[in-house]
Amino acid sequence: MKNDTTGRLRRAFPFRGDRIIWLTVLFFAMISILVVYSSTTALAYRNASTPFNYMVTQFKYYIYGFCIMLICYRIPLGIYRRIAVTAFYATILLLTVPIIMHLADPGHSLRSFTVKGFDIQPSEIAKVTVVLYLGRILEKCSFTKTRDFMLKIVAPIGVLCGLSLIGSASVVVIICTVSFLILVSYGMPRKYLLMAAGLAAVAVLAVFSVNKFTGWFSRLDTVEGRVERFFTGEEKEMTEEEREEYEDKIYQEEQAKKAIQLGRIPRGPGGSIQRDILPNPYDDYAYCIIVEEYGLIGAIGVLMLYIWFFYRCIIIAGSCSRLFSTVTVLGLGLLVLFQAFLHIFVNTGLIPVTGQNLPMISKGGSSLIFMSCAFGIILSVNRTSEVIKDKRQKEPEKEGNND
C-alpha cells in the first residue's frame, strides 16, 4: 500500500528530491508576489508605472529562478564537488570587478556590475560558493597542522570577506557566521576555532583603524552609525541641524516599528499604510509589510516556513554518506535561515539595520537568482541520495530473483 502511494506521488510529481522543499519554494513564490504587488505603490508612482507591472516582473524573476533551480537540481553532485574550489576563487575575482569599475568611475556602485541589463552582485554569489568551498576542503583535508587551517580556510575566506566588506558589511557577517557554524558542526578542534575568532577580532580592529585614516571601507561608517544609534538612542543635547540629521537617519527604523505595531489588527492584502512611507518596503522591510497586512498569523507563518525548510535540510544532511554533501546542505540551509532571521530581527527592531533582504520573498534580482541556485543544489544532493538509495534497494531484489 505504501509503495502504491509513493508511486502515485512520483507519477503526479515527477521530480526527485524533498517534496517539502519543492512545496516551500511554491509558498515563497506566492508570498513574494503578494508582497511585491502590495509594497511597490510608491515605487510605481515615482517611476510612472503600476504595482501590477512590478508584480509581473517579480513573477518573471521567479520563472528565471525556477529555471536556474531546475538546472542546478539536474547537475550531478560530482560536478559540484569538482568545481567547488574553482568557483570560490572565481568569485573572489568577480568581487574585484565593481571595485575596479569604481576606481575608473567613482560614481559606479561598489556592490554590483551590470551584464546585458542584469545587475549582478558578486557578494550574493559568494554566499553560495563559500559553502561549496568549505564542503570540498573539509572533505579533502584532515587539518592536522595549523598551517593547513590557515592557508586553506582562514586566508581564502579572509580575502573573500575583505573584498566583500568594501561593498557590504552585512554580507561579511553572514559569510563569517555561516562559515564558523559549519566548522563547529564539522568538529574542528577548539584551538583552531579560537584562533579563527581571535584573528577575526584583530582583522575587524585593523579594518576600522585603516578606515579612519583612509576611508577605504566607507560602509563601516554607516555600520558604526547604525550600531551607535541602536545602543545609545537619541543624544540629550543637539542643535536643530543635528536633530534633523539624526531623525533622518532613524527614519526607516521608526517607520518599521510603526508597521509592526499596525499589524496588531491585520489590514489585509494590499491594506498596508506604511508601504508608501517606508524606504524599500519591497526589499529591506518586506517582513514589516507582511506583519502589517497579515498580523501575527502572517508573521509566525513566514517564520515557521524558514524553520520548516531548515528542518528538512537537517533530515537531508542526515541521509548523506559523503561529507561534502552533508556540509553543502547544512551550510546552504544555515545561509537561508540566518539571512531570514537577520532581516526579521532588523524589521522587529531587535538588531541594528543590516540592509539584507528576506530570502526568496523580497523583490527579485541577483539575490533571488542565486538563492534559487542554493535551493537547486540542496535538491540535487537530495536527488542523488534518493537515486543511490533506490539502487541499493533494487540490488537485493535482483539477487533474490536470481536465487
Coordinates of C-alpha atoms in Angstrom, one line a residue:
M1 CA 0.0 0.0 0.0
K2 CA 2.8 2.4 0.9
N3 CA 4.6 1.6 -2.3
D4 CA 1.5 2.3 -4.3
T5 CA 1.0 5.7 -2.6
T6 CA 4.7 6.6 -3.3
G7 CA 4.4 5.6 -6.9
R8 CA 1.3 7.7 -7.4
L9 CA 3.0 10.7 -5.8
R10 CA 6.1 10.2 -8.1
R11 CA 3.9 10.0 -11.2
A12 CA 2.0 13.2 -10.2
F13 CA 5.2 15.0 -9.3
P14 CA 8.0 13.6 -11.4
F15 CA 10.8 15.4 -9.7
R16 CA 13.0 13.7 -7.2
G17 CA 14.2 15.5 -4.1
D18 CA 12.5 16.5 -0.9
R19 CA 8.9 17.4 -1.9
I20 CA 8.5 19.6 1.2
I21 CA 11.3 21.8 -0.1
W22 CA 9.6 22.0 -3.5
L23 CA 6.4 23.0 -1.7
T24 CA 8.3 25.5 0.3
V25 CA 9.5 27.2 -2.8
L26 CA 5.9 27.4 -4.1
F27 CA 4.9 29.1 -0.8
F28 CA 7.8 31.5 -1.0
A29 CA 6.8 32.4 -4.6
M30 CA 3.1 33.1 -3.7
I31 CA 4.1 35.2 -0.6
S32 CA 6.7 37.1 -2.7
I33 CA 4.3 38.0 -5.5
L34 CA 1.7 39.3 -3.0
V35 CA 4.3 41.3 -1.0
V36 CA 5.8 42.9 -4.1
Y37 CA 2.4 43.8 -5.5
S38 CA 1.4 45.4 -2.2
S39 CA 4.6 47.2 -1.4
T40 CA 5.6 48.8 -4.7
T41 CA 2.9 51.5 -5.0
A42 CA 5.3 54.4 -4.1
L43 CA 8.0 53.0 -6.4
A44 CA 5.5 52.6 -9.2
Y45 CA 4.3 56.2 -8.7
R46 CA 7.9 57.5 -8.8
N47 CA 8.7 55.6 -12.0
A48 CA 5.4 56.2 -13.7
S49 CA 4.5 52.6 -13.6
T50 CA 2.0 50.3 -11.7
P51 CA 2.3 47.8 -8.9
F52 CA 0.9 45.2 -11.4
N53 CA 3.9 45.7 -13.6
Y54 CA 6.3 45.1 -10.7
M55 CA 4.3 42.0 -9.8
V56 CA 4.7 40.7 -13.3
T57 CA 8.4 41.4 -13.2
Q58 CA 8.7 39.6 -9.9
F59 CA 6.8 36.7 -11.5
K60 CA 9.3 36.7 -14.4
Y61 CA 12.2 36.7 -11.9
Y62 CA 10.7 33.7 -10.2
I63 CA 10.4 31.9 -13.6
Y64 CA 14.1 32.6 -14.2
G65 CA 14.9 31.5 -10.7
F66 CA 12.9 28.3 -11.1
C67 CA 14.7 27.5 -14.3
I68 CA 18.0 28.1 -12.6
M69 CA 16.9 25.9 -9.8
L70 CA 16.0 23.1 -12.2
I71 CA 19.4 23.4 -13.9
C72 CA 21.2 23.2 -10.5
Y73 CA 18.9 20.4 -9.5
R74 CA 19.8 18.3 -12.6
I75 CA 23.6 18.9 -12.3
P76 CA 25.2 15.8 -10.9
L77 CA 26.6 16.2 -7.4
G78 CA 30.1 15.1 -8.6
I79 CA 30.3 18.2 -10.7
Y80 CA 29.7 20.5 -7.7
R81 CA 32.4 18.6 -5.9
R82 CA 34.9 19.2 -8.8
I83 CA 34.1 22.9 -9.4
A84 CA 33.7 24.0 -5.7
V85 CA 37.2 25.3 -5.3
T86 CA 37.4 26.9 -8.7
A87 CA 34.0 28.6 -8.2
F88 CA 35.2 30.0 -4.9
Y89 CA 38.3 31.6 -6.4
A90 CA 36.4 32.8 -9.5
T91 CA 34.0 34.6 -7.0
I92 CA 37.0 36.4 -5.5
L93 CA 37.9 37.7 -8.9
L94 CA 34.3 38.8 -9.5
L95 CA 34.3 40.7 -6.3
T96 CA 37.1 42.9 -7.7
V97 CA 35.1 43.9 -10.8
P98 CA 32.9 46.5 -9.1
I99 CA 36.0 47.9 -7.2
I100 CA 37.9 48.3 -10.5
M101 CA 34.9 49.9 -12.1
H102 CA 34.6 52.3 -9.1
L103 CA 38.2 53.3 -9.4
A104 CA 37.7 54.1 -13.1
D105 CA 34.4 55.9 -12.4
P106 CA 33.8 57.0 -8.7
G107 CA 30.0 57.1 -9.4
H108 CA 29.9 53.4 -10.1
S109 CA 28.5 51.1 -7.4
L110 CA 30.9 49.1 -5.2
R111 CA 28.3 46.4 -4.8
S112 CA 27.4 45.3 -8.3
F113 CA 28.0 45.5 -12.1
T114 CA 25.7 45.1 -15.0
V115 CA 25.8 42.5 -17.8
K116 CA 23.3 42.9 -20.6
G117 CA 20.9 44.8 -18.3
F118 CA 21.1 42.4 -15.5
D119 CA 22.5 43.6 -12.2
I120 CA 25.0 41.1 -10.7
Q121 CA 26.0 41.4 -7.0
P122 CA 29.1 39.2 -6.6
S123 CA 28.5 39.1 -2.8
E124 CA 25.4 37.1 -3.4
I125 CA 27.4 34.5 -5.4
A126 CA 30.0 34.5 -2.6
K127 CA 27.4 33.4 0.0
V128 CA 26.8 30.2 -2.0
T129 CA 30.3 29.4 -3.2
V130 CA 31.9 29.7 0.2
V131 CA 29.7 26.9 1.5
L132 CA 30.7 24.7 -1.5
Y133 CA 34.3 25.5 -0.9
L134 CA 34.2 24.6 2.8
G135 CA 32.4 21.4 1.9
R136 CA 35.1 20.3 -0.5
I137 CA 38.1 21.5 1.6
L138 CA 36.8 19.8 4.8
E139 CA 36.3 16.6 2.8
K140 CA 39.8 16.7 1.3
C141 CA 41.9 17.8 4.2
S142 CA 42.4 16.4 7.7
F143 CA 43.8 19.7 9.2
T144 CA 46.3 18.0 11.5
K145 CA 48.6 21.1 11.1
T146 CA 47.8 24.7 11.9
R147 CA 49.4 25.7 8.6
D148 CA 46.8 23.8 6.6
F149 CA 44.0 25.5 8.5
M150 CA 45.5 29.0 8.0
L151 CA 46.2 28.5 4.3
K152 CA 43.1 26.6 3.2
I153 CA 40.4 28.2 5.4
V154 CA 41.4 31.4 7.2
A155 CA 43.4 33.1 4.4
P156 CA 41.0 32.4 1.5
I157 CA 37.8 33.3 3.4
G158 CA 39.6 36.3 4.9
V159 CA 40.4 37.6 1.4
L160 CA 36.8 37.0 0.3
C161 CA 35.4 38.8 3.3
G162 CA 37.9 41.7 2.8
L163 CA 36.7 42.3 -0.7
S164 CA 33.0 41.9 0.3
L165 CA 33.4 44.4 3.1
I166 CA 34.1 47.2 0.6
G167 CA 30.5 46.8 -0.7
S168 CA 28.6 45.4 2.2
A169 CA 29.4 44.8 5.8
S170 CA 26.3 42.6 6.5
V171 CA 27.3 40.1 3.8
V172 CA 30.6 39.6 5.7
V173 CA 28.6 39.0 8.9
I174 CA 26.6 36.3 7.1
I175 CA 29.6 34.6 5.5
C176 CA 31.7 34.6 8.7
T177 CA 28.8 33.3 10.9
V178 CA 27.8 30.6 8.5
S179 CA 31.4 29.5 8.0
F180 CA 32.0 29.4 11.7
L181 CA 28.9 27.3 12.3
I182 CA 30.0 24.9 9.6
L183 CA 33.4 24.5 11.2
V184 CA 31.7 23.9 14.6
S185 CA 29.4 21.3 13.1
Y186 CA 32.3 19.6 11.4
G187 CA 34.0 19.2 14.8
M188 CA 37.0 21.4 14.0
P189 CA 39.4 21.4 17.0
R190 CA 38.7 24.2 19.5
K191 CA 42.2 25.7 19.2
Y192 CA 41.5 26.3 15.5
L193 CA 38.1 27.9 16.2
L194 CA 39.6 30.2 18.9
M195 CA 42.4 31.1 16.6
A196 CA 40.0 32.0 13.8
A197 CA 37.8 34.0 16.2
G198 CA 40.9 35.9 17.5
L199 CA 42.2 36.6 14.0
A200 CA 38.7 37.9 13.0
A201 CA 38.6 40.2 16.0
V202 CA 42.1 41.6 15.1
A203 CA 41.1 42.0 11.5
V204 CA 38.0 44.0 12.5
L205 CA 40.0 46.3 14.6
A206 CA 42.6 46.7 11.9
V207 CA 39.9 47.4 9.2
F208 CA 38.2 50.1 11.4
S209 CA 41.6 51.7 12.1
V210 CA 42.5 51.7 8.4
N211 CA 39.1 53.2 7.5
K212 CA 39.6 56.0 10.0
F213 CA 42.7 57.2 8.1
T214 CA 41.9 56.2 4.5
G215 CA 38.1 55.9 4.2
W216 CA 38.6 52.7 2.0
F217 CA 35.8 50.9 3.8
S218 CA 33.1 53.5 3.6
R219 CA 30.4 51.1 4.6
L220 CA 31.9 50.9 8.0
D221 CA 30.9 54.5 8.7
T222 CA 27.3 53.5 8.1
V223 CA 27.6 50.4 10.2
E224 CA 29.2 52.4 13.1
G225 CA 26.4 55.0 13.0
R226 CA 23.7 52.3 12.9
V227 CA 25.2 50.4 15.9
E228 CA 25.7 53.6 17.9
R229 CA 22.1 54.8 17.3
F230 CA 20.8 51.3 18.2
F231 CA 22.5 51.1 21.5
T232 CA 22.7 54.7 22.7
G233 CA 19.5 56.1 21.3
E234 CA 18.9 59.8 20.9
E235 CA 21.5 62.1 22.3
K236 CA 20.4 64.6 25.1
E237 CA 21.8 67.8 23.6
M238 CA 21.6 68.5 19.9
T239 CA 21.4 71.5 17.7
E240 CA 18.4 71.9 15.4
E241 CA 20.5 70.8 12.4
E242 CA 21.9 67.8 14.2
R243 CA 18.4 66.8 15.4
E244 CA 17.1 66.9 11.8
E245 CA 20.1 64.8 10.6
Y246 CA 19.5 62.3 13.5
E247 CA 15.8 62.0 12.7
D248 CA 16.5 61.4 9.1
K249 CA 18.9 58.6 9.9
I250 CA 16.5 56.8 12.3
Y251 CA 13.5 57.4 9.9
Q252 CA 13.4 53.9 8.4
E253 CA 13.7 52.2 11.8
E254 CA 10.9 54.2 13.3
Q255 CA 8.6 53.6 10.3
A256 CA 9.3 49.9 10.5
K257 CA 8.3 49.9 14.2
K258 CA 5.0 51.6 13.2
A259 CA 4.3 48.9 10.6
I260 CA 4.8 46.2 13.2
Q261 CA 2.5 48.0 15.6
L262 CA -0.2 48.4 13.0
G263 CA -0.1 44.6 12.5
R264 CA -1.9 44.1 15.8
I265 CA -5.0 44.5 13.7
P266 CA -4.3 42.9 10.3
R267 CA -5.1 45.3 7.5
G268 CA -5.5 42.5 4.9
P269 CA -3.8 42.1 1.5
G270 CA -3.0 45.4 -0.1
G271 CA -4.1 47.4 3.0
S272 CA -0.7 48.5 4.3
I273 CA -0.3 52.1 5.3
Q274 CA 3.5 52.1 5.8
R275 CA 4.2 50.8 2.3
D276 CA 4.1 54.3 1.0
I277 CA 6.2 55.7 3.8
L278 CA 8.9 53.0 4.5
P279 CA 12.1 53.2 2.3
N280 CA 12.4 50.0 0.3
P281 CA 9.4 48.1 1.8
Y282 CA 9.6 45.6 -1.1
D283 CA 13.3 44.8 -0.2
D284 CA 14.8 45.6 3.2
Y285 CA 11.4 45.8 5.0
A286 CA 9.4 43.1 3.4
Y287 CA 8.6 41.4 6.7
C288 CA 7.1 44.6 8.1
I289 CA 4.6 44.7 5.2
I290 CA 3.7 41.0 5.9
V291 CA 3.1 41.7 9.6
E292 CA 1.1 44.9 8.9
E293 CA -1.2 43.2 6.4
Y294 CA -1.4 39.6 7.8
G295 CA -0.8 40.2 11.5
L296 CA 0.5 37.6 13.9
I297 CA -0.6 34.7 11.7
G298 CA 1.4 36.0 8.8
A299 CA 4.4 36.8 11.0
I300 CA 4.6 33.4 12.5
G301 CA 3.7 31.6 9.3
V302 CA 6.7 33.1 7.4
L303 CA 9.0 32.4 10.3
M304 CA 7.9 28.8 10.6
L305 CA 8.3 28.4 6.8
Y306 CA 12.0 29.1 7.1
I307 CA 12.4 26.9 10.2
W308 CA 10.5 24.1 8.4
F309 CA 12.8 24.4 5.4
F310 CA 15.9 24.2 7.6
Y311 CA 14.5 21.2 9.4
R312 CA 14.1 19.4 6.1
C313 CA 17.8 20.3 5.3
I314 CA 18.8 18.6 8.6
I315 CA 17.0 15.5 7.5
I316 CA 18.6 15.5 4.1
A317 CA 22.0 16.1 5.6
G318 CA 21.5 13.1 7.9
S319 CA 20.8 10.8 4.9
C320 CA 24.1 11.9 3.1
S321 CA 27.0 9.5 3.1
R322 CA 29.7 11.9 2.0
L323 CA 31.0 14.9 4.0
F324 CA 30.8 17.3 1.0
S325 CA 27.0 16.6 0.7
T326 CA 26.4 17.0 4.4
V327 CA 28.3 20.3 4.7
T328 CA 26.7 21.7 1.5
V329 CA 23.1 21.0 2.6
L330 CA 23.6 22.2 6.2
G331 CA 25.6 25.2 5.1
L332 CA 23.1 26.4 2.4
G333 CA 20.3 25.8 4.8
L334 CA 22.0 27.8 7.5
L335 CA 22.6 30.6 4.9
V336 CA 18.9 30.9 4.1
L337 CA 17.8 30.7 7.7
F338 CA 20.4 33.1 9.1
Q339 CA 19.7 35.7 6.5
A340 CA 16.0 35.4 7.1
F341 CA 16.5 35.9 10.8
L342 CA 18.7 38.9 10.2
H343 CA 16.0 40.5 8.1
I344 CA 13.3 39.7 10.6
F345 CA 15.3 40.9 13.6
V346 CA 16.0 44.2 11.9
N347 CA 12.3 44.7 10.9
T348 CA 11.2 44.0 14.5
G349 CA 13.9 46.3 16.0
L350 CA 15.9 43.6 17.7
I351 CA 19.2 44.4 16.0
P352 CA 20.7 47.4 14.0
V353 CA 19.8 47.8 10.4
T354 CA 21.7 45.5 8.1
G355 CA 20.2 46.1 4.6
Q356 CA 19.7 42.3 4.0
N357 CA 16.5 41.3 2.1
L358 CA 14.1 38.4 3.0
P359 CA 15.4 35.4 1.1
M360 CA 13.1 34.2 -1.8
I361 CA 10.4 36.8 -0.8
S362 CA 11.9 40.3 -1.2
K363 CA 11.7 42.0 -4.7
G364 CA 13.8 40.0 -7.1
G365 CA 17.2 40.4 -8.7
S366 CA 20.5 38.6 -8.3
S367 CA 19.6 37.7 -4.7
L368 CA 16.6 35.7 -5.9
I369 CA 18.5 34.1 -8.7
F370 CA 21.4 32.9 -6.5
M371 CA 19.2 31.9 -3.7
S372 CA 17.4 29.7 -6.2
C373 CA 20.8 28.2 -7.0
A374 CA 21.2 27.3 -3.3
F375 CA 17.8 25.6 -3.3
G376 CA 18.6 23.8 -6.5
I377 CA 21.9 22.5 -5.1
I378 CA 20.2 21.2 -2.0
L379 CA 17.6 19.4 -4.1
S380 CA 20.5 18.0 -6.3
V381 CA 22.1 16.5 -3.2
N382 CA 18.8 15.0 -2.1
R383 CA 18.1 13.6 -5.6
T384 CA 21.5 11.9 -5.7
S385 CA 20.8 10.4 -2.2
E386 CA 17.4 9.1 -3.4
V387 CA 19.0 7.6 -6.6
I388 CA 21.7 5.8 -4.6
K389 CA 19.0 4.5 -2.1
D390 CA 16.8 3.2 -4.9
K391 CA 19.8 1.3 -6.5
R392 CA 20.7 -0.3 -3.1
Q393 CA 17.1 -1.4 -2.7
K394 CA 16.9 -2.9 -6.2
E395 CA 20.2 -4.8 -5.8
P396 CA 18.8 -7.2 -3.1
E397 CA 15.7 -7.7 -5.3
K398 CA 17.8 -8.7 -8.3
E399 CA 19.8 -11.1 -6.1
G400 CA 16.5 -12.6 -4.8
N401 CA 15.2 -13.1 -8.3
N402 CA 18.4 -14.8 -9.4
D403 CA 18.1 -17.2 -6.5

